[in-house]
PDB file of C-alpha atoms in Angstrom:
ATOM      1  CA  MET A   3     110.020 -22.717 106.332  1.00 51.00           C
ATOM      2  CA  TYR A   4     111.874 -19.461 106.725  1.00 54.00           C
ATOM      3  CA  TYR A   5     110.240 -16.254 107.978  1.00 54.00           C
ATOM      4  CA  TRP A   6     110.593 -14.497 104.612  1.00 50.00           C
ATOM      5  CA  GLN A   7     108.815 -17.381 102.889  1.00 53.00           C
ATOM      6  CA  ALA A   8     105.822 -17.269 105.129  1.00 58.00           C
ATOM      7  CA  ASN A   9     105.439 -13.524 105.413  1.00 58.00           C
ATOM      8  CA  ASN A  10     104.437 -11.729 102.176  1.00 55.00           C
ATOM      9  CA  ASN A  11     105.225  -8.290 103.553  1.00 59.00           C
ATOM     10  CA  PHE A  12     108.889  -9.035 104.380  1.00 59.00           C
ATOM     11  CA  TYR A  13     111.171  -7.413 101.788  1.00 59.00           C
ATOM     12  CA  LEU A  14     114.456  -9.094 101.010  1.00 62.00           C
ATOM     13  CA  PRO A  15     116.397  -7.464  98.146  1.00 68.00           C
ATOM     14  CA  GLY A  16     117.112  -9.855  95.331  1.00 71.00           C
ATOM     15  CA  ASN A  17     114.610 -12.405  96.628  1.00 74.00           C
ATOM     16  CA  TYR A  18     112.683 -14.073  93.786  1.00 76.00           C
ATOM     17  CA  SER A  19     109.407 -13.152  95.505  1.00 75.00           C
ATOM     18  CA  SER A  20     110.364  -9.472  95.743  1.00 77.00           C
ATOM     19  CA  ILE A  21     111.480  -9.415  92.110  1.00 81.00           C
ATOM     20  CA  ALA A  22     108.276 -11.029  90.919  1.00 81.00           C
ATOM     21  CA  LYS A  23     106.179  -8.622  92.981  1.00 80.00           C
ATOM     22  CA  GLN A  24     108.005  -5.638  91.484  1.00 82.00           C
ATOM     23  CA  PHE A  25     107.617  -7.071  87.976  1.00 84.00           C
ATOM     24  CA  ILE A  26     103.854  -7.430  88.447  1.00 84.00           C
ATOM     25  CA  ARG A  27     103.611  -3.867  89.784  1.00 84.00           C
ATOM     26  CA  CYS A  28     105.530  -2.354  86.877  1.00 85.00           C
ATOM     27  CA  LEU A  29     103.699  -4.415  84.289  1.00 86.00           C
ATOM     28  CA  LEU A  30     100.272  -3.421  85.592  1.00 86.00           C
ATOM     29  CA  GLN A  31     101.264   0.198  85.961  1.00 86.00           C
ATOM     30  CA  HIS A  32     102.340   0.425  82.333  1.00 86.00           C
ATOM     31  CA  LEU A  33      99.385  -1.518  80.952  1.00 87.00           C
ATOM     32  CA  VAL A  34      96.585  -0.049  83.069  1.00 86.00           C
ATOM     33  CA  ASN A  35      95.677   2.423  80.309  1.00 85.00           C
ATOM     34  CA  ASN A  36      95.258  -0.545  77.926  1.00 88.00           C
ATOM     35  CA  ARG A  37      92.547  -1.969  80.205  1.00 90.00           C
ATOM     36  CA  ILE A  38      94.666  -4.933  81.291  1.00 90.00           C
ATOM     37  CA  LEU A  39      92.921  -5.054  84.667  1.00 90.00           C
ATOM     38  CA  TYR A  40      89.490  -5.167  83.045  1.00 92.00           C
ATOM     39  CA  GLN A  41      90.698  -8.042  80.819  1.00 92.00           C
ATOM     40  CA  LEU A  42      92.152  -9.884  83.810  1.00 91.00           C
ATOM     41  CA  PHE A  43      88.968  -9.611  85.791  1.00 93.00           C
ATOM     42  CA  GLN A  44      86.997 -11.079  82.863  1.00 94.00           C
ATOM     43  CA  LEU A  45      88.908 -14.370  83.117  1.00 92.00           C
ATOM     44  CA  ASP A  46      87.362 -17.408  84.728  1.00 91.00           C
ATOM     45  CA  PHE A  47      89.837 -18.543  87.430  1.00 84.00           C
ATOM     46  CA  ASP A  48      89.905 -22.031  88.856  1.00 85.00           C
ATOM     47  CA  ASP A  49      91.318 -20.628  92.064  1.00 84.00           C
ATOM     48  CA  ALA A  50      91.836 -17.148  93.459  1.00 85.00           C
ATOM     49  CA  GLU A  51      95.588 -17.305  93.568  1.00 88.00           C
ATOM     50  CA  LEU A  52      96.182 -14.722  90.789  1.00 88.00           C
ATOM     51  CA  LEU A  53      93.734 -12.261  92.335  1.00 91.00           C
ATOM     52  CA  GLU A  54      95.386 -12.714  95.698  1.00 89.00           C
ATOM     53  CA  ILE A  55      98.821 -12.064  94.130  1.00 86.00           C
ATOM     54  CA  LEU A  56      97.504  -8.905  92.455  1.00 88.00           C
ATOM     55  CA  ALA A  57      95.988  -7.533  95.653  1.00 88.00           C
ATOM     56  CA  VAL A  58      99.045  -8.336  97.772  1.00 85.00           C
ATOM     57  CA  SER A  59     101.490  -6.975  95.164  1.00 83.00           C
ATOM     58  CA  LEU A  60      99.657  -3.682  94.785  1.00 84.00           C
ATOM     59  CA  GLY A  61      98.956  -3.366  98.508  1.00 82.00           C
ATOM     60  CA  ASP A  62     102.002  -1.162  99.248  1.00 79.00           C
ATOM     61  CA  PHE A  63     102.637   0.272  95.772  1.00 80.00           C
ATOM     62  CA  ASN A  64     102.107   4.034  95.676  1.00 82.00           C
ATOM     63  CA  GLU A  65     101.833   4.475  91.891  1.00 84.00           C
ATOM     64  CA  LEU A  66      98.959   2.007  91.465  1.00 85.00           C
ATOM     65  CA  THR A  67      97.395   0.968  94.738  1.00 86.00           C
ATOM     66  CA  SER A  68      95.107  -2.071  95.096  1.00 87.00           C
ATOM     67  CA  VAL A  69      92.132   0.269  95.543  1.00 88.00           C
ATOM     68  CA  ALA A  70      93.096   2.322  92.474  1.00 88.00           C
ATOM     69  CA  ALA A  71      93.288  -0.861  90.440  1.00 89.00           C
ATOM     70  CA  LEU A  72      89.764  -1.805  91.593  1.00 90.00           C
ATOM     71  CA  LYS A  73      88.482   1.670  90.758  1.00 90.00           C
ATOM     72  CA  GLN A  74      90.016   1.321  87.305  1.00 91.00           C
ATOM     73  CA  VAL A  75      88.205  -1.978  86.710  1.00 92.00           C
ATOM     74  CA  ILE A  76      84.896  -0.447  87.768  1.00 92.00           C
ATOM     75  CA  SER A  77      85.535   2.584  85.542  1.00 92.00           C
ATOM     76  CA  ASP A  78      86.259   0.274  82.595  1.00 91.00           C
ATOM     77  CA  ILE A  79      83.005  -1.563  83.257  1.00 90.00           C
ATOM     78  CA  ASN A  80      81.193   1.770  83.238  1.00 90.00           C
ATOM     79  CA  VAL A  81      82.656   2.728  79.881  1.00 90.00           C
ATOM     80  CA  GLN A  82      81.157  -0.360  78.226  1.00 86.00           C
ATOM     81  CA  LYS A  83      78.055   0.409  76.141  1.00 83.00           C
ATOM     82  CA  SER A  84      76.761  -3.111  76.725  1.00 89.00           C
ATOM     83  CA  ILE A  85      78.054  -6.082  78.636  1.00 89.00           C
ATOM     84  CA  ASN A  86      77.065  -9.715  78.556  1.00 92.00           C
ATOM     85  CA  PHE A  87      75.339 -10.939  81.728  1.00 94.00           C
ATOM     86  CA  ASP A  88      77.738 -13.853  82.187  1.00 95.00           C
ATOM     87  CA  THR A  89      80.743 -11.602  81.720  1.00 93.00           C
ATOM     88  CA  CYS A  90      79.350  -9.121  84.207  1.00 92.00           C
ATOM     89  CA  MET A  91      78.735 -11.856  86.806  1.00 94.00           C
ATOM     90  CA  ARG A  92      82.266 -13.227  86.300  1.00 95.00           C
ATOM     91  CA  ILE A  93      83.791  -9.742  86.762  1.00 94.00           C
ATOM     92  CA  LEU A  94      81.740  -9.114  89.885  1.00 93.00           C
ATOM     93  CA  ASN A  95      82.692 -12.513  91.281  1.00 94.00           C
ATOM     94  CA  ASN A  96      86.382 -11.752  90.683  1.00 95.00           C
ATOM     95  CA  VAL A  97      85.978  -8.306  92.247  1.00 94.00           C
ATOM     96  CA  SER A  98      84.469  -9.858  95.392  1.00 93.00           C
ATOM     97  CA  ILE A  99      87.351 -12.352  95.597  1.00 93.00           C
ATOM     98  CA  TYR A 100      89.899  -9.586  95.012  1.00 92.00           C
ATOM     99  CA  MET A 101      88.345  -7.483  97.780  1.00 91.00           C
ATOM    100  CA  GLU A 102      88.762 -10.363 100.246  1.00 90.00           C
ATOM    101  CA  TYR A 103      92.564  -9.940  99.900  1.00 88.00           C
ATOM    102  CA  LEU A 104      92.652  -6.160 100.351  1.00 85.00           C
ATOM    103  CA  ALA A 105      94.145  -4.988 103.582  1.00 76.00           C
ATOM    104  CA  LEU A 106      91.556  -3.464 105.910  1.00 69.00           C
ATOM    105  CA  GLU A 107      93.541  -0.253 106.232  1.00 64.00           C
ATOM    106  CA  SER A 108      94.308  -0.064 102.514  1.00 54.00           C
ATOM    107  CA  HIS A 109      94.046   3.561 101.450  1.00 52.00           C
ATOM    108  CA  HIS A 110      90.579   4.246 102.861  1.00 56.00           C
ATOM    109  CA  THR A 111      90.714   7.813 101.571  1.00 55.00           C
ATOM    110  CA  GLN A 112      90.934   6.564  97.975  1.00 53.00           C
ATOM    111  CA  TRP A 113      87.495   5.057  98.128  1.00 50.00           C
ATOM    112  CA  LEU A 114      86.032   8.547  98.036  1.00 51.00           C
TER     113      LEU A 114
END
C-alpha cells in the first residue's frame, strides 16, 4: 500500500480520491440549501462509511466545514414542526457516528 492510499489527508492532484473528495464537497455546498444533509442523515446506514467520508471530505473545506454541516442538520431538525420518533432517533444516531469522525481540532470556534 502506498502512503497516499493509507493517508486521507495527503493531497495528490489528479488522484481519484482527491477528485472524489472535491466532487463531494462541491455537491454538498450547492445542495445544502435544499436540505440534502438533513435527508442524508435520515437514511438508515448498514455501516458508517458514508458518514466517515462526509466528515473527512468536509474536514478541511472552508466553504462548508464539517461542523457547519452538522449545524445545518441540527437547524433543519429545529425547523420541522413535527418529527417521527424513529426518524429522530435515526438522525441522532447518525449524528453521533458522524461526530466520531470529526477532527478534535475541527473549527472549535464554529461551535459557538
